Short mmCIF file of C-alpha atoms in Angstrom, two decimals:
data_model
loop_
_atom_site.label_atom_id
_atom_site.label_comp_id
_atom_site.label_asym_id
_atom_site.label_seq_id
_atom_site.Cartn_x
_atom_site.Cartn_y
_atom_site.Cartn_z
CA MET A 1 -36.29 23.96 35.28
CA GLN A 2 -34.55 26.19 32.75
CA ASP A 3 -34.02 24.93 29.21
CA ALA A 4 -31.91 21.76 29.41
CA ILE A 5 -29.55 22.75 26.61
CA GLU A 6 -28.89 26.20 28.06
CA PHE A 7 -28.34 24.59 31.47
CA LEU A 8 -25.76 22.24 29.96
CA LYS A 9 -24.03 25.05 28.08
CA GLN A 10 -23.64 27.01 31.32
CA GLN A 11 -21.79 24.05 32.88
CA ILE A 12 -19.03 24.10 30.23
CA ARG A 13 -15.99 26.12 31.24
CA THR A 14 -14.02 28.13 28.68
CA VAL A 15 -10.27 28.15 29.30
CA PRO A 16 -8.57 30.84 27.20
CA ASP A 17 -5.21 30.22 25.52
CA TRP A 18 -5.08 26.49 26.26
CA PRO A 19 -3.37 24.33 25.06
CA GLU A 20 -1.81 27.18 23.09
CA PRO A 21 -2.38 30.93 22.63
CA GLY A 22 -5.54 31.82 20.72
CA VAL A 23 -7.41 28.59 21.53
CA GLN A 24 -10.56 28.84 23.64
CA PHE A 25 -10.69 25.36 25.22
CA ARG A 26 -14.22 24.15 26.04
CA ASP A 27 -13.86 22.11 29.23
CA ILE A 28 -16.68 19.65 29.97
CA THR A 29 -15.28 18.45 33.31
CA PRO A 30 -17.49 20.82 35.38
CA LEU A 31 -20.51 19.38 33.54
CA LEU A 32 -19.40 15.83 34.41
CA ALA A 33 -18.70 16.77 38.04
CA ASN A 34 -22.22 18.12 38.59
CA PRO A 35 -24.52 15.10 39.15
CA ARG A 36 -27.62 16.94 37.96
CA ALA A 37 -25.90 18.25 34.83
CA PHE A 38 -24.40 14.83 34.06
CA ARG A 39 -27.85 13.22 34.33
CA VAL A 40 -29.43 15.89 32.12
CA LEU A 41 -26.62 15.36 29.58
CA ILE A 42 -27.07 11.59 29.41
CA ASP A 43 -30.87 11.93 29.32
CA GLN A 44 -30.62 14.18 26.25
CA PHE A 45 -28.72 11.46 24.37
CA VAL A 46 -30.92 8.62 25.70
CA HIS A 47 -34.08 10.35 24.47
CA ARG A 48 -32.52 11.01 21.07
CA TYR A 49 -31.44 7.39 20.47
CA PHE A 50 -34.07 5.41 22.40
CA ASP A 51 -36.23 4.64 19.36
CA THR A 52 -33.48 4.51 16.73
CA ARG A 53 -31.32 2.39 18.98
CA PRO A 54 -27.89 1.60 17.53
CA ASP A 55 -26.41 -1.89 17.81
CA VAL A 56 -23.20 -0.49 19.30
CA ILE A 57 -21.86 2.81 20.60
CA ALA A 58 -18.26 3.64 19.73
CA GLY A 59 -16.59 6.24 21.94
CA LEU A 60 -13.56 8.26 20.90
CA ASP A 61 -10.61 8.41 23.31
CA ALA A 62 -11.01 9.60 26.00
CA ARG A 63 -14.01 11.76 26.85
CA GLY A 64 -16.16 9.82 24.38
CA PHE A 65 -15.64 6.82 26.69
CA ILE A 66 -17.33 8.61 29.57
CA ILE A 67 -20.46 9.59 27.68
CA GLY A 68 -20.56 6.59 25.36
CA SER A 69 -20.27 3.89 28.01
CA VAL A 70 -23.03 5.40 30.16
CA LEU A 71 -25.26 5.86 27.11
CA ALA A 72 -24.59 2.26 26.00
CA TYR A 73 -25.57 1.06 29.47
CA GLU A 74 -28.78 3.12 29.40
CA LEU A 75 -29.72 1.85 25.92
CA ASN A 76 -28.66 -1.74 26.72
CA VAL A 77 -26.22 -1.95 23.79
CA GLY A 78 -22.51 -2.67 23.56
CA PHE A 79 -19.73 -0.13 23.88
CA VAL A 80 -16.55 -0.08 21.76
CA PRO A 81 -13.55 2.14 22.57
CA ILE A 82 -11.61 3.81 19.78
CA ARG A 83 -8.25 4.40 21.46
CA LYS A 84 -5.09 6.36 20.91
CA LYS A 85 -2.37 4.30 19.25
CA GLY A 86 -0.63 1.68 21.39
CA LYS A 87 -3.33 1.25 24.07
CA LEU A 88 -5.10 -1.88 22.82
CA PRO A 89 -3.71 -5.40 23.39
CA PHE A 90 -5.28 -7.31 20.48
CA THR A 91 -5.07 -7.02 16.68
CA THR A 92 -6.06 -3.51 15.61
CA VAL A 93 -6.84 -1.30 12.63
CA GLN A 94 -5.41 2.22 12.68
CA GLU A 95 -6.16 5.62 11.20
CA THR A 96 -3.94 8.73 11.35
CA TYR A 97 -5.53 12.18 11.10
CA GLU A 98 -4.82 15.88 11.58
CA LEU A 99 -5.93 17.76 14.70
CA GLU A 100 -6.45 21.47 15.17
CA TYR A 101 -2.92 21.58 16.64
CA GLY A 102 -0.98 18.46 15.49
CA SER A 103 -1.72 14.93 14.31
CA ALA A 104 -2.68 11.66 15.99
CA THR A 105 -3.48 8.01 15.32
CA VAL A 106 -6.46 6.11 16.68
CA GLU A 107 -7.13 2.39 16.57
CA MET A 108 -9.67 -0.23 17.49
CA HIS A 109 -9.75 -3.99 17.79
CA THR A 110 -10.47 -5.78 14.52
CA ASP A 111 -13.29 -7.74 16.20
CA ALA A 112 -14.92 -4.74 17.91
CA VAL A 113 -17.85 -4.54 15.47
CA LYS A 114 -19.37 -6.86 12.88
CA ALA A 115 -20.34 -6.19 9.32
CA GLY A 116 -23.76 -4.55 9.26
CA ASP A 117 -23.65 -3.20 12.83
CA ARG A 118 -25.37 0.17 13.16
CA VAL A 119 -22.97 2.29 15.21
CA LEU A 120 -23.37 5.61 16.98
CA LEU A 121 -20.00 7.37 17.14
CA ILE A 122 -19.67 9.68 20.14
CA ASP A 123 -17.18 12.22 21.49
CA ASP A 124 -17.23 15.31 23.67
CA LEU A 125 -16.48 17.90 21.00
CA ILE A 126 -16.04 18.53 17.27
CA ALA A 127 -13.34 21.04 16.31
CA THR A 128 -11.78 20.26 12.92
CA GLY A 129 -13.58 16.90 12.63
CA GLY A 130 -10.44 14.79 12.19
CA THR A 131 -10.98 12.49 15.15
CA MET A 132 -14.59 11.71 14.28
CA LEU A 133 -13.81 11.12 10.61
CA ALA A 134 -10.94 8.80 11.57
CA GLY A 135 -13.33 6.85 13.82
CA LYS A 136 -15.91 6.67 11.02
CA ARG A 137 -13.30 5.31 8.59
CA LEU A 138 -12.18 2.65 11.11
CA LEU A 139 -15.72 1.48 11.74
CA GLU A 140 -16.57 1.38 8.04
CA ARG A 141 -13.40 -0.57 7.26
CA LEU A 142 -14.74 -3.27 9.55
CA GLY A 143 -18.11 -3.27 7.76
CA ALA A 144 -20.16 -1.26 10.25
CA SER A 145 -22.57 1.49 9.28
CA VAL A 146 -22.10 4.70 11.31
CA ILE A 147 -25.59 6.16 11.76
CA GLU A 148 -24.59 9.46 13.38
CA GLY A 149 -21.77 11.33 15.03
CA ALA A 150 -22.87 12.77 18.37
CA VAL A 151 -21.11 15.29 20.60
CA ILE A 152 -21.79 17.61 23.49
CA VAL A 153 -20.06 20.61 21.87
CA ASP A 154 -19.65 21.71 18.27
CA LEU A 155 -17.26 24.52 17.31
CA PRO A 156 -18.81 25.31 13.90
CA GLU A 157 -16.35 28.07 12.98
CA LEU A 158 -13.57 25.46 12.78
CA GLY A 159 -15.48 23.65 10.05
CA GLY A 160 -15.36 20.13 11.48
CA SER A 161 -19.08 19.43 11.63
CA ALA A 162 -19.51 20.72 8.05
CA LYS A 163 -16.63 18.49 6.88
CA ILE A 164 -18.18 15.48 8.63
CA ARG A 165 -21.57 16.11 7.04
CA GLU A 166 -19.88 16.48 3.63
CA GLN A 167 -18.49 12.97 4.18
CA GLY A 168 -22.07 11.71 4.58
CA LEU A 169 -22.27 11.41 8.36
CA PRO A 170 -25.12 13.20 10.13
CA VAL A 171 -23.95 15.17 13.18
CA PHE A 172 -25.86 15.79 16.39
CA ALA A 173 -24.46 18.37 18.83
CA LEU A 174 -26.19 19.45 22.02
CA VAL A 175 -24.55 22.89 22.11
CA ASP A 176 -22.37 25.01 19.89
CA PHE A 177 -19.94 27.76 20.71
CA GLN A 178 -19.10 30.45 18.20
CA GLY A 179 -15.39 31.28 18.13
CA HIS A 180 -12.63 28.92 19.02
#
């Protein structure tokens, strides 16, 4: 089999000028639709976190739910969704942040993690880093310790992964794409 990371990278579609002119959107849906690629993807994360198993995996809305819930199942740990504002029925904490093209608010239930929980924060992609940093702040407000931020794709030219590391959170990305 070819190199697993190169195989995964080849499954990611680039959509030019979406959602606005000049943006090269990295679309992971072909990767998810291919059963072999999806298995290789999850296996990469399972092998990384098998020995340093977190207590909980927190997935960022919405593609972080797909990867995070399957990884939580494979590692036999809990999964916590960090949702867009207004989607959770119980008491929440919120964090507003800037995106590459706009702003947004994410929230999570106040009882989603406990003080001292070691949490892996996962999403599909890091662009400017705002979503992951907002998730980190929410988790830390509830007393959890975020051990790493994990993604399929990093867009290093946008500076998000560097900004996240500067805030003290290690970042693990399976692939990176130069240019945005």
